[in-house]
PDB file of C-alpha atoms in Angstrom:
ATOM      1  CA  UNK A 238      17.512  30.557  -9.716  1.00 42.00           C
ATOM      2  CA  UNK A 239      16.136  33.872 -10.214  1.00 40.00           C
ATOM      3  CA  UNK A 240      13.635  35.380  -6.783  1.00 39.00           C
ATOM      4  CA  UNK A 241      11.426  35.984  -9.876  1.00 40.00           C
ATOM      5  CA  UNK A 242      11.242  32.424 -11.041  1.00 41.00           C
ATOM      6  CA  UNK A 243       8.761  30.795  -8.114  1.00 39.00           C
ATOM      7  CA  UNK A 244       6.309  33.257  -6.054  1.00 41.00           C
ATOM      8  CA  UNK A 245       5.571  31.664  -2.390  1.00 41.00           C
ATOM      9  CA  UNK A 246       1.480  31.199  -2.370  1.00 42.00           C
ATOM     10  CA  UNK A 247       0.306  32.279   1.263  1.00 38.00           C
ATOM     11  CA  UNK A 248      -2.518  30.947   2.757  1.00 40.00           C
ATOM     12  CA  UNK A 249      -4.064  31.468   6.214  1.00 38.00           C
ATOM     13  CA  UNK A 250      -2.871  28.915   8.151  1.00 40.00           C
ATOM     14  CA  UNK A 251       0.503  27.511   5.828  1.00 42.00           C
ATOM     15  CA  UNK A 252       3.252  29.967   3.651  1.00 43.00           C
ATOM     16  CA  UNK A 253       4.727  27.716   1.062  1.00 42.00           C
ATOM     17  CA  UNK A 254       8.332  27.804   1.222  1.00 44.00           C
ATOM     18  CA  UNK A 255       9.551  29.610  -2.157  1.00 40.00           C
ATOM     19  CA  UNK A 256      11.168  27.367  -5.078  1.00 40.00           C
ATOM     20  CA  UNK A 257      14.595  27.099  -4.862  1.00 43.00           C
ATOM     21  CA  UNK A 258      17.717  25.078  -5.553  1.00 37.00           C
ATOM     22  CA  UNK A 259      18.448  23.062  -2.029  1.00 41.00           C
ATOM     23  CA  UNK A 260      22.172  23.540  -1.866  1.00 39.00           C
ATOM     24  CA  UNK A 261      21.415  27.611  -2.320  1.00 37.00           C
ATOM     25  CA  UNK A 262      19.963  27.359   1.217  1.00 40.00           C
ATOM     26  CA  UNK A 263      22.362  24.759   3.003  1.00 39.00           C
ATOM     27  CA  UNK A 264      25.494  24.349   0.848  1.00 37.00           C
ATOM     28  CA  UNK A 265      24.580  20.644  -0.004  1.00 37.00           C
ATOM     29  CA  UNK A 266      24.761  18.694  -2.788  1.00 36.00           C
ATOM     30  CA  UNK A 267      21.795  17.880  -4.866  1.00 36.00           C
ATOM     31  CA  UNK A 268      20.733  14.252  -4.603  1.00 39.00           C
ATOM     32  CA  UNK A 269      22.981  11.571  -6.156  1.00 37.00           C
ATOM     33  CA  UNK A 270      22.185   8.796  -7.567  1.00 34.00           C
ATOM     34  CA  UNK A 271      23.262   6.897  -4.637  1.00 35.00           C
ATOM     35  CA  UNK A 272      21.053   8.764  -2.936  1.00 37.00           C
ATOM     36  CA  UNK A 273      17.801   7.570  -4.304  1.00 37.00           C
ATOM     37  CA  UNK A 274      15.139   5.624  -2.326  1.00 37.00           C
ATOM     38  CA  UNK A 275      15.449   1.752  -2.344  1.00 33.00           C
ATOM     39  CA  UNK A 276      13.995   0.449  -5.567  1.00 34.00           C
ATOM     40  CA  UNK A 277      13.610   3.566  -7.487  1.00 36.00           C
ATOM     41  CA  UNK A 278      14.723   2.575 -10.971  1.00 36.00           C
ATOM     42  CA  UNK A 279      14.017   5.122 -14.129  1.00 37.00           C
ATOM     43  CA  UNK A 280      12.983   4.313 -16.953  1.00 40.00           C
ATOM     44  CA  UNK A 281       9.370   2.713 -18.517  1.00 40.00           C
ATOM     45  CA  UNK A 282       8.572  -0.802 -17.896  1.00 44.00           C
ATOM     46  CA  UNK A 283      10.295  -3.683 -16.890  1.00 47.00           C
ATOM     47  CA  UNK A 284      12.038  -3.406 -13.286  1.00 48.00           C
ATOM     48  CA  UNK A 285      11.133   0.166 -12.668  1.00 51.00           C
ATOM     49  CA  UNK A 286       7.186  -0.839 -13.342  1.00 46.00           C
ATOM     50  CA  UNK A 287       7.714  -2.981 -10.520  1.00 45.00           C
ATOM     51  CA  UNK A 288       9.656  -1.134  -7.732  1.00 50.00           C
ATOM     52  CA  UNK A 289       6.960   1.636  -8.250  1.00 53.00           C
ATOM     53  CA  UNK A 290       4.693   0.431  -5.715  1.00 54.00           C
ATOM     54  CA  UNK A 291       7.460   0.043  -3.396  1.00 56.00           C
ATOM     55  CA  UNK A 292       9.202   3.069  -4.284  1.00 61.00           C
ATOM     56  CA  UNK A 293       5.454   4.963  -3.215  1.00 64.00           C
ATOM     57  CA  UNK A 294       4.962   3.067   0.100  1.00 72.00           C
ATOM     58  CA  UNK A 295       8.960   4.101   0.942  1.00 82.00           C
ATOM     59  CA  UNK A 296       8.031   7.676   0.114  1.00 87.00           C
ATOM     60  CA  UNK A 297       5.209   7.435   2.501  1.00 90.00           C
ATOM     61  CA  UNK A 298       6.778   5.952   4.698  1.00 90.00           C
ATOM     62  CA  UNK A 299       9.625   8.939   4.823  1.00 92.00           C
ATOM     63  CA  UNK A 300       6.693  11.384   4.491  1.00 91.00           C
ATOM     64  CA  UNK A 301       4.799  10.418   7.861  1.00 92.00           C
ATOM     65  CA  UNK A 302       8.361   9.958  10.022  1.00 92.00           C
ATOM     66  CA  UNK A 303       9.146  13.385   8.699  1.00 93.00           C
ATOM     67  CA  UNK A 304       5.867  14.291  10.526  1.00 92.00           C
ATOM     68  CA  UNK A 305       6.626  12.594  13.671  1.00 90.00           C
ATOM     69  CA  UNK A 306       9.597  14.603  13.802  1.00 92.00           C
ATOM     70  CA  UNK A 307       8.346  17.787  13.199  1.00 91.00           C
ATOM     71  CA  UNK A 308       5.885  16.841  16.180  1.00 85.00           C
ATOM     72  CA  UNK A 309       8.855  16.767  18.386  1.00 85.00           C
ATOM     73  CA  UNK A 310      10.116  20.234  17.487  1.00 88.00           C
ATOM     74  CA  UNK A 311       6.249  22.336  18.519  1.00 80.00           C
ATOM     75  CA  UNK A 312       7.201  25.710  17.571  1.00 84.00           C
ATOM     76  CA  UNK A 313       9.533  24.644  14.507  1.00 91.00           C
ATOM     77  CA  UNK A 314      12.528  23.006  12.924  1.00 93.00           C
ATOM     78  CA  UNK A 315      14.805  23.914   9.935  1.00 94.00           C
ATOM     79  CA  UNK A 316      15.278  21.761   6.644  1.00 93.00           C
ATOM     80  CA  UNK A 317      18.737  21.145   7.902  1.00 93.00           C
ATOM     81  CA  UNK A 318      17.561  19.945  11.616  1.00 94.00           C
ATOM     82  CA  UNK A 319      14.904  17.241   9.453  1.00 94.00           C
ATOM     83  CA  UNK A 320      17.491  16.345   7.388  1.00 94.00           C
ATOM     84  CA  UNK A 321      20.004  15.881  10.134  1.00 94.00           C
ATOM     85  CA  UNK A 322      17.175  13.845  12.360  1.00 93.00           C
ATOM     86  CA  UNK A 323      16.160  11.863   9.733  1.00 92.00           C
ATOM     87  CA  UNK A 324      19.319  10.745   7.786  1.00 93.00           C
ATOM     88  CA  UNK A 325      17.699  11.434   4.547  1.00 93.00           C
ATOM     89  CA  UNK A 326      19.213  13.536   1.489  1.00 93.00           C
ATOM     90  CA  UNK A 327      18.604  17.143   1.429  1.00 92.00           C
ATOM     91  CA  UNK A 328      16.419  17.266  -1.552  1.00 93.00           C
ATOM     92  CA  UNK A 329      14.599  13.965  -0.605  1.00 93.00           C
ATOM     93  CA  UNK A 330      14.034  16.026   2.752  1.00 94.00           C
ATOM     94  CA  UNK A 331      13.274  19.396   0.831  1.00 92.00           C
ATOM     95  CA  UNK A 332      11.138  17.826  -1.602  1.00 93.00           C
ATOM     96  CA  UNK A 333       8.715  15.702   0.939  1.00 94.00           C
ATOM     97  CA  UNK A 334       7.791  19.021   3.210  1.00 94.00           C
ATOM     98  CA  UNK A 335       7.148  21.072   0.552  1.00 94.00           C
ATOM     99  CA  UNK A 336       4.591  17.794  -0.541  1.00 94.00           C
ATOM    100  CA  UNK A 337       3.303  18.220   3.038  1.00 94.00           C
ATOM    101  CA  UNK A 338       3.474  22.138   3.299  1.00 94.00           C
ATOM    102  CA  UNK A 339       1.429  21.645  -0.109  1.00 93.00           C
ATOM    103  CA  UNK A 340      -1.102  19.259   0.858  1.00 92.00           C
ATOM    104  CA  UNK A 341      -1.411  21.490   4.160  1.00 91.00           C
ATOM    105  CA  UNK A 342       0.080  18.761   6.701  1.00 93.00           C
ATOM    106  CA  UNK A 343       2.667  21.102   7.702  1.00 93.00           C
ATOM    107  CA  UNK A 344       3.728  24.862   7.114  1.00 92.00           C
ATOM    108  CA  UNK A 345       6.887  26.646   6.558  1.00 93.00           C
ATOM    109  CA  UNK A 346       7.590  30.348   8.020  1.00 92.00           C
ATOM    110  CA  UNK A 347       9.762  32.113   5.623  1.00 92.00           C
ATOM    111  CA  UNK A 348      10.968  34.750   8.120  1.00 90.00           C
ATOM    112  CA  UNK A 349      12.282  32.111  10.420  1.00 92.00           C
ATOM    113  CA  UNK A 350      12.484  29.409   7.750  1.00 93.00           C
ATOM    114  CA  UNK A 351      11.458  26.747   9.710  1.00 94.00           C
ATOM    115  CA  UNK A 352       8.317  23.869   9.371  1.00 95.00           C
ATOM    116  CA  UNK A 353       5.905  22.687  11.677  1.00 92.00           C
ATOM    117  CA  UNK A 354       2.803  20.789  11.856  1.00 90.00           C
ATOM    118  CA  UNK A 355       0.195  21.860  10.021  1.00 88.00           C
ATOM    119  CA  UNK A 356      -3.451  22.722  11.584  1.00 79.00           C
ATOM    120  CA  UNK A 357      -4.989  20.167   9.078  1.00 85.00           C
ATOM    121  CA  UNK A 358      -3.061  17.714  11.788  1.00 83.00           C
ATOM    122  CA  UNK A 359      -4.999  19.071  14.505  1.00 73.00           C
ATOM    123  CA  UNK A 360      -8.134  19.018  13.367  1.00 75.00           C
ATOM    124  CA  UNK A 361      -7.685  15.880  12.393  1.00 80.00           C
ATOM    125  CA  UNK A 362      -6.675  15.087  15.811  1.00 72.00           C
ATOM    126  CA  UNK A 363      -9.464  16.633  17.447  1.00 65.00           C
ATOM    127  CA  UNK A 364     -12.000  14.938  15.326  1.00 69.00           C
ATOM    128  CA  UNK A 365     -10.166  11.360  16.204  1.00 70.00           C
ATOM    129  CA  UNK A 366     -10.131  12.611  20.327  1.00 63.00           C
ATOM    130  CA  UNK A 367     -14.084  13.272  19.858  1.00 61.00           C
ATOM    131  CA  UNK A 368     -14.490  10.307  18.249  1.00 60.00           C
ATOM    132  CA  UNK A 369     -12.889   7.904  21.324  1.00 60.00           C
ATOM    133  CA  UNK A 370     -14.445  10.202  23.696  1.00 60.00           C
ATOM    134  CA  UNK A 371     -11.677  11.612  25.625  1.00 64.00           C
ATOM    135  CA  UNK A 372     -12.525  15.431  25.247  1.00 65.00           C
ATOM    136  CA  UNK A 373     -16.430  14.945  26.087  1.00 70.00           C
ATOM    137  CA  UNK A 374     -15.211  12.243  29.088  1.00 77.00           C
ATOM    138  CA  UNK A 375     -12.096  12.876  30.427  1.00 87.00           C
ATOM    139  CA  UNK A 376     -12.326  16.880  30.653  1.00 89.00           C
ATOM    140  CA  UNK A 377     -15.349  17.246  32.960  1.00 90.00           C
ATOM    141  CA  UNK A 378     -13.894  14.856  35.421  1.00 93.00           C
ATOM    142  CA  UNK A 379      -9.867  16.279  35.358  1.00 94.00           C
ATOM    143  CA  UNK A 380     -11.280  20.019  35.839  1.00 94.00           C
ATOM    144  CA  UNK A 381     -13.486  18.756  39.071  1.00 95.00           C
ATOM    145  CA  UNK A 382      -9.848  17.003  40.240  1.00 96.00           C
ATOM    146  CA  UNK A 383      -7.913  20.900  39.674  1.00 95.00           C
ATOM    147  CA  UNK A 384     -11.346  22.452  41.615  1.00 95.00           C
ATOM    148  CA  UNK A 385     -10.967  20.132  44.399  1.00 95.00           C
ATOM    149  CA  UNK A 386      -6.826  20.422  44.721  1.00 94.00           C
ATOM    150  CA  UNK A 387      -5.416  23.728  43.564  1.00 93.00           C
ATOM    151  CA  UNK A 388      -3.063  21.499  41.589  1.00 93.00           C
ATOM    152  CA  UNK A 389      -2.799  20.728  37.534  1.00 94.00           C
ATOM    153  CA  UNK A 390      -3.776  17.232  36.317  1.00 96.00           C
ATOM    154  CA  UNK A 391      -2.617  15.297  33.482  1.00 95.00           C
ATOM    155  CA  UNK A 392      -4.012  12.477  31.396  1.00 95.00           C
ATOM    156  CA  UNK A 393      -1.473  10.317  29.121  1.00 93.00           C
ATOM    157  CA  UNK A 394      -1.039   7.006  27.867  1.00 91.00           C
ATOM    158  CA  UNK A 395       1.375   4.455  26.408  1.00 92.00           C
ATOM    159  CA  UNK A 396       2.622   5.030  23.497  1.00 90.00           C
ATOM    160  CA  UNK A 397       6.039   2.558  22.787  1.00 90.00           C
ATOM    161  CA  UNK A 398       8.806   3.494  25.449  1.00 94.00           C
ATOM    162  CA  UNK A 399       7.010   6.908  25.982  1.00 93.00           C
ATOM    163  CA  UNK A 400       4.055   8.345  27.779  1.00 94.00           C
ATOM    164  CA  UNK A 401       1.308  10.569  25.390  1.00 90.00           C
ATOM    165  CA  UNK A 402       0.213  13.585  27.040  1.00 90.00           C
ATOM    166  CA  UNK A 403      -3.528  13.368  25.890  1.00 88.00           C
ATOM    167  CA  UNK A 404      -5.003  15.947  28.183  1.00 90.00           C
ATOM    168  CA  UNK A 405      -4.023  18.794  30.533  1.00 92.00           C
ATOM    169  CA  UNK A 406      -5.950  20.839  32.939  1.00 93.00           C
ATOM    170  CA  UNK A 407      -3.481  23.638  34.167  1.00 93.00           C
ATOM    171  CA  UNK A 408      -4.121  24.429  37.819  1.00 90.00           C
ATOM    172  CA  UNK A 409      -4.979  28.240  38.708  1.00 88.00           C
ATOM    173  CA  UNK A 410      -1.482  29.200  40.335  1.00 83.00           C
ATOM    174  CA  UNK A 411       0.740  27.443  37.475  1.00 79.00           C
ATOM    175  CA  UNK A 412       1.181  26.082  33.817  1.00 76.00           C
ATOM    176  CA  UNK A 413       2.329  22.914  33.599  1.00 76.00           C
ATOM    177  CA  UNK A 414       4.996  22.659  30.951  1.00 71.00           C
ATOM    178  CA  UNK A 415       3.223  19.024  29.064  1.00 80.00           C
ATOM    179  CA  UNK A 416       1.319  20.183  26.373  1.00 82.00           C
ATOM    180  CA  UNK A 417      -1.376  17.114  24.667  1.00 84.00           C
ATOM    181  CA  UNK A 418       0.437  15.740  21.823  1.00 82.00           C
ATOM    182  CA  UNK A 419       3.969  15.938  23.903  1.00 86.00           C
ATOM    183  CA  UNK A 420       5.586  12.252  24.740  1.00 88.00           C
ATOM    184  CA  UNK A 421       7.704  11.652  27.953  1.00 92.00           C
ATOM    185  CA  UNK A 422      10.086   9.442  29.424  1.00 95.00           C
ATOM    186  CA  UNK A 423       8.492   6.654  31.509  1.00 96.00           C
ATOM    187  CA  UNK A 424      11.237   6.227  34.088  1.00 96.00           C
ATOM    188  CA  UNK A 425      11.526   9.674  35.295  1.00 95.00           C
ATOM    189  CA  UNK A 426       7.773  10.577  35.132  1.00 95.00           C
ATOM    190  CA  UNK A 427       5.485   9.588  37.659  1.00 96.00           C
ATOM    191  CA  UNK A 428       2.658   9.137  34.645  1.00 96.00           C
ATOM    192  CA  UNK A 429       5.351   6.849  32.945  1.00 96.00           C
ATOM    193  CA  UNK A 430       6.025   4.736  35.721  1.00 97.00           C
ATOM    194  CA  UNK A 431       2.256   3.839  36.660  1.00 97.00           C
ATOM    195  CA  UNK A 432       1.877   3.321  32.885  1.00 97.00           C
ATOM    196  CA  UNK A 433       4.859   1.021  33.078  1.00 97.00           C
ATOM    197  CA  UNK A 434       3.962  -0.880  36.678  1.00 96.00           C
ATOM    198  CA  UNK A 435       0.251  -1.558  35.025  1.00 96.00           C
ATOM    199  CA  UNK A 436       0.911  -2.407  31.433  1.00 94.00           C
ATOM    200  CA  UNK A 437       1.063  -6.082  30.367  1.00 92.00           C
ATOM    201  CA  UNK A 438       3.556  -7.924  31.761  1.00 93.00           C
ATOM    202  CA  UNK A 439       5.112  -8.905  28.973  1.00 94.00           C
ATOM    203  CA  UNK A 440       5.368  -5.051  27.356  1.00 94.00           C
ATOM    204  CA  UNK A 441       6.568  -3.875  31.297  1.00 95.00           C
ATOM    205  CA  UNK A 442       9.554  -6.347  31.014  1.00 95.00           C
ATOM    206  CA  UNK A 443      10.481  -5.179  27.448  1.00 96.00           C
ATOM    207  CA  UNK A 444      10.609  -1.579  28.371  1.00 96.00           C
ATOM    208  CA  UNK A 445      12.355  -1.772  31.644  1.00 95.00           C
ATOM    209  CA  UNK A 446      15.148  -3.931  29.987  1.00 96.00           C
ATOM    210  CA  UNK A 447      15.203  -1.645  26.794  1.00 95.00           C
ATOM    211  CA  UNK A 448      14.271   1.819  27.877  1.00 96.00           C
ATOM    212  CA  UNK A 449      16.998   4.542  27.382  1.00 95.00           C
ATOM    213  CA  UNK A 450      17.517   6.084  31.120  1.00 95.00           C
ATOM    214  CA  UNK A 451      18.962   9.414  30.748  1.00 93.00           C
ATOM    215  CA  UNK A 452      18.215  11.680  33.010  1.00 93.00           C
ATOM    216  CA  UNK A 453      16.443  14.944  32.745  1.00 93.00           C
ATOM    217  CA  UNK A 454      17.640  16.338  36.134  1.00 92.00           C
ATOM    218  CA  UNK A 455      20.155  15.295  38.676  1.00 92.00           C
ATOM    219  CA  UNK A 456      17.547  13.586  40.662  1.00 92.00           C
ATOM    220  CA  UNK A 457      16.659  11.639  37.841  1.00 93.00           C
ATOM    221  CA  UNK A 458      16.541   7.633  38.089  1.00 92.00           C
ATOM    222  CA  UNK A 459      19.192   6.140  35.908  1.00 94.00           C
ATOM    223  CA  UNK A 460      20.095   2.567  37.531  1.00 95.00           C
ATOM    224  CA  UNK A 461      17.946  -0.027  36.116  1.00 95.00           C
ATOM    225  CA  UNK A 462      17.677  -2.412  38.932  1.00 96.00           C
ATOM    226  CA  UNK A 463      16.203   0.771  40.961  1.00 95.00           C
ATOM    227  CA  UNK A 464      13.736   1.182  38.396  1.00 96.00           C
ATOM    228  CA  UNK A 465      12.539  -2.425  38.504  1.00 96.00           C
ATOM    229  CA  UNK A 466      12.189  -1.906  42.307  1.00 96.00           C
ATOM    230  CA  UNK A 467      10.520   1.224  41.972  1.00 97.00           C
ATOM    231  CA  UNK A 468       7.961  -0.324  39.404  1.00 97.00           C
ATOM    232  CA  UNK A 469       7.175  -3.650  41.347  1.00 97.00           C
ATOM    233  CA  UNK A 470       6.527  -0.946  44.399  1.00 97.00           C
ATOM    234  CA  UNK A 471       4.115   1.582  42.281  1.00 97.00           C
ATOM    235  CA  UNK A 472       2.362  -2.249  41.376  1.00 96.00           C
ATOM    236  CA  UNK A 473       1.981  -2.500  44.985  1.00 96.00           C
ATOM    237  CA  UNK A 474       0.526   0.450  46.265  1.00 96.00           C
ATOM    238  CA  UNK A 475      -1.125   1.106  43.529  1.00 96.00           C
ATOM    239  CA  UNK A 476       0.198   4.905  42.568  1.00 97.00           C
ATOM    240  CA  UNK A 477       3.545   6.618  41.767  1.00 97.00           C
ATOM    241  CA  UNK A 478       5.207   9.863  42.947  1.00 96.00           C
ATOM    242  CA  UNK A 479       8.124  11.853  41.142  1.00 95.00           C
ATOM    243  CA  UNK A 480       9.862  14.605  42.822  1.00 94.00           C
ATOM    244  CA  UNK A 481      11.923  16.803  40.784  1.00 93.00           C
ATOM    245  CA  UNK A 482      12.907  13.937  38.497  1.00 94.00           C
ATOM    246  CA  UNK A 483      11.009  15.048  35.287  1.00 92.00           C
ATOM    247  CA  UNK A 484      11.161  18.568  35.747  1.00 90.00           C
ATOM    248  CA  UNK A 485      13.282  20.646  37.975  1.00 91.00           C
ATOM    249  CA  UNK A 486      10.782  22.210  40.420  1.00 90.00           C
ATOM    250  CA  UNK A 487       7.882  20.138  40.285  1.00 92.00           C
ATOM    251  CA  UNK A 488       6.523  17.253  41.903  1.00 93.00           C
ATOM    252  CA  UNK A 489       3.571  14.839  40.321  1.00 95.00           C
ATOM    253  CA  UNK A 490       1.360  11.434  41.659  1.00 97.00           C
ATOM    254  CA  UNK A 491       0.083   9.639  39.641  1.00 98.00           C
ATOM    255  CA  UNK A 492      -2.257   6.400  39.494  1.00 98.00           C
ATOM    256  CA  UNK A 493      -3.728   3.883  36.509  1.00 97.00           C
ATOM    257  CA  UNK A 494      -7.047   4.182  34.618  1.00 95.00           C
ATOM    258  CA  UNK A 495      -8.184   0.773  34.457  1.00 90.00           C
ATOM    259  CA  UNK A 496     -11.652  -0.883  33.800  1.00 75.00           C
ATOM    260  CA  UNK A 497     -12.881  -4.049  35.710  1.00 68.00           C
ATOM    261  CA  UNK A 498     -11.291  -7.036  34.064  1.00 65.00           C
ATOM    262  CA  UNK A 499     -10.007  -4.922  31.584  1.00 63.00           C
ATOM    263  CA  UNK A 500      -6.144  -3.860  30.704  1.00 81.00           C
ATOM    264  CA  UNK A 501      -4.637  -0.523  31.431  1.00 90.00           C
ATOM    265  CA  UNK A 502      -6.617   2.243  30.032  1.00 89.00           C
ATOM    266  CA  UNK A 503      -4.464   5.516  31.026  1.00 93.00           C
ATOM    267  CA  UNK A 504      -2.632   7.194  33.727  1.00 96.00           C
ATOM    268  CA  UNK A 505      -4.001  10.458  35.773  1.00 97.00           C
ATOM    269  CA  UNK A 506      -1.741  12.500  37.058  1.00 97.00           C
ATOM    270  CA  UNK A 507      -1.703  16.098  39.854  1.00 95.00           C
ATOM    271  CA  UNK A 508       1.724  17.538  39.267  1.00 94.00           C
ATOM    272  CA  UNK A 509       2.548  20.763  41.532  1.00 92.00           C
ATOM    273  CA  UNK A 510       5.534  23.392  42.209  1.00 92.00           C
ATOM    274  CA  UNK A 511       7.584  21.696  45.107  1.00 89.00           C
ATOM    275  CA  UNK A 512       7.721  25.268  46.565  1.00 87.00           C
ATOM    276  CA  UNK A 513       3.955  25.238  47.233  1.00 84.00           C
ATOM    277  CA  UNK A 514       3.068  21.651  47.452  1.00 83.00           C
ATOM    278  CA  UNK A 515       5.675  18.982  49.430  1.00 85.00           C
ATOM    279  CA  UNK A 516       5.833  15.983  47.385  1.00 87.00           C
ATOM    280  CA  UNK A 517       4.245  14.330  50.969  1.00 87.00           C
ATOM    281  CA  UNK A 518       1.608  16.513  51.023  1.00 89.00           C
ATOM    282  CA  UNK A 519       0.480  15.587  47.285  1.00 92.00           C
ATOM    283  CA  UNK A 520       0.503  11.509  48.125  1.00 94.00           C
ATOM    284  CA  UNK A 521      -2.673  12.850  50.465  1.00 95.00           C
ATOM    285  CA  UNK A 522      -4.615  13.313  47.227  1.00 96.00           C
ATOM    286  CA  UNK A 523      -4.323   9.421  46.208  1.00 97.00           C
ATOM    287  CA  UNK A 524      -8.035   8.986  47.048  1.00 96.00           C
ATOM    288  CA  UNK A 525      -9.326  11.845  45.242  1.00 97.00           C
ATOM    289  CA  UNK A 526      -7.238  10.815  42.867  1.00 97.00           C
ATOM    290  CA  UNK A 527      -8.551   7.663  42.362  1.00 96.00           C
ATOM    291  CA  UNK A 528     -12.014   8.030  42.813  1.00 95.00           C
ATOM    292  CA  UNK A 529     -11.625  10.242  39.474  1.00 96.00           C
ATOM    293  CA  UNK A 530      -9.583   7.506  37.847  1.00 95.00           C
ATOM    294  CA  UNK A 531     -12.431   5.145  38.728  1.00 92.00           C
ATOM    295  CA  UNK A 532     -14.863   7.763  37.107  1.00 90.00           C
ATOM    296  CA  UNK A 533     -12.778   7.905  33.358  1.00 90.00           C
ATOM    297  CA  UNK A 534     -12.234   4.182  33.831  1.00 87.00           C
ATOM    298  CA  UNK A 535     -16.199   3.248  33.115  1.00 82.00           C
ATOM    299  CA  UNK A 536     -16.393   5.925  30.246  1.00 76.00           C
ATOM    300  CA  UNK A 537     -13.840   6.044  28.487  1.00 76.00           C
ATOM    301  CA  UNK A 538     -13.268   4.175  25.294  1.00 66.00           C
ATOM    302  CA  UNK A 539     -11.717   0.810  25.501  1.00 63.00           C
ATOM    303  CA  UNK A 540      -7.907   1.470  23.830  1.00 57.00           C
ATOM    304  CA  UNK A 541      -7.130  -1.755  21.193  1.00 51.00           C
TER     305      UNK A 541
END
């Protein structure tokens, strides 16, 4: 196909990629007919009338996990990463960002030729934070903790075998390297495991059996009977510490946000540099620490 043929449209905030043939940029194939979605039949009438409401909610369904992968990939991902994350055919692949680079869910960079999340996704997401009440509520009361320590604080919750990052306050001597919107491993993090002690019972059981326990650093927890011990011990005393586990260099407590007679809301967390703060010296801030938990605990919104 000719350069002439398709002109990319720019836009502030999204560059749609330019029209071109998939295999020209990757060497694939072009989509086989074995390659179609389940229940795509051609043709008018008859079978193919009927697989078309299927055939939409598959599409969908291929559109939005597209989008949950190019969450996991912040400052961008290539055609050929998505495709090779997702399993699906190259031009099913090409074909659903440029939908979502169109519709202004995500964006494509032609210099680097990569996508990522669109901002229509994040003011989306702002508009659903305002509306539970964790930017007005949870802010305030995080900033007074990083005041009164020195040290960054995080708030995340459960979301499947991760933790959500859902707010960060970054201490004045460091950036923390969790960004809101970034999911974690709940064994290694000390956010994860008070998410995991405090959960249902049920759901804790589950993930400890299930969860994958690689590590992230050679202090990392991998043996699963440890983990079970270190979880019915963060039930007991009612916080959980990390050092060097998560991230090489850093240190974090963390303890539950939970409402009277009401389950597990959130965790807070203080993570520091090991060099400045001894993981020993950060267990001193579990009352601050929970006195603010307490605080977020009566306003924040009840999570279904």
């Amino acid at each position: 196909m000719s350069p002439s043929a398709s002109q990319p449209r720019v836009t502030a905030s999204a560059v749609k990629e330019p029209a071109r043939e998939p295999e020209q940029e990757t060497g694939r194939e072009p989509e086989r007919e074995g390659d179609r979605e389940p229940g795509r039949v051609s043709g008018e009438g008859g079978a193919g009338s009927r697989s078309r409401a299927g055939d939409r909610s598959g599409t969908v369904r291929k559109g939005l996990a597209l989008l949950e992968m190019l969450a996991e990939y912040p400052h961008g991902a290539t055609a050929g990463q998505l495709v090779a994350d997702s399993g699906y055919a190259f031009s099913t692949c090409y074909r659903l960002l440029s939908t979502l680079v169109d519709a202004g869910y995500a964006e494509y960079e032609p210099a680097t030729k990569q996508y990522r999340l669109g901002l229509l996704l994040f003011a989306m997401g702002q508009k659903a934070a305002t509306a539970r009440g964790y930017a007005g509520t949870a802010l305030p009361v995080m900033r007074e903790v990083v005041e009164a320590t020195g040290e960054s604080c995080l708030l995340g919750v459960l979301d499947g075998d991760r933790f959500l990052t859902v707010h960060t306050v970054d201490g004045p001597h460091h950036r923390i390297t969790t960004d809101p919107g970034d999911r974690g491993e709940l064994h290694t993090s000390a956010l994860g495991r008070v998410l995991l002690a405090f959960t249902a019972p049920d759901v804790r059981e589950d993930l400890v059996a299930s969860l994958d326990l690689t590590a992230r650093t050679e202090r990392s927890l991998t043996d699963r009977e440890r983990l079970r011990t270190v979880i019915a011990q963060v039930r007991e005393q009612g916080w959980a510490l990390q050092d060097q586990e998560h991230d090489d260099g850093m240190a974090a407590l963390a303890v539950p946000v939970m409402s009277p007679g009401a389950p597990l809301q959130a965790a807070l967390a203080l993570a520091a540099p090991v060099h400045r703060c001894d993981p020993a010296e950060l267990v001193q801030n579990v009352p601050l620490l929970r006195e603010a938990a307490d605080r977020l605990a009566m306003v924040l919104p009840q999570r279904s």
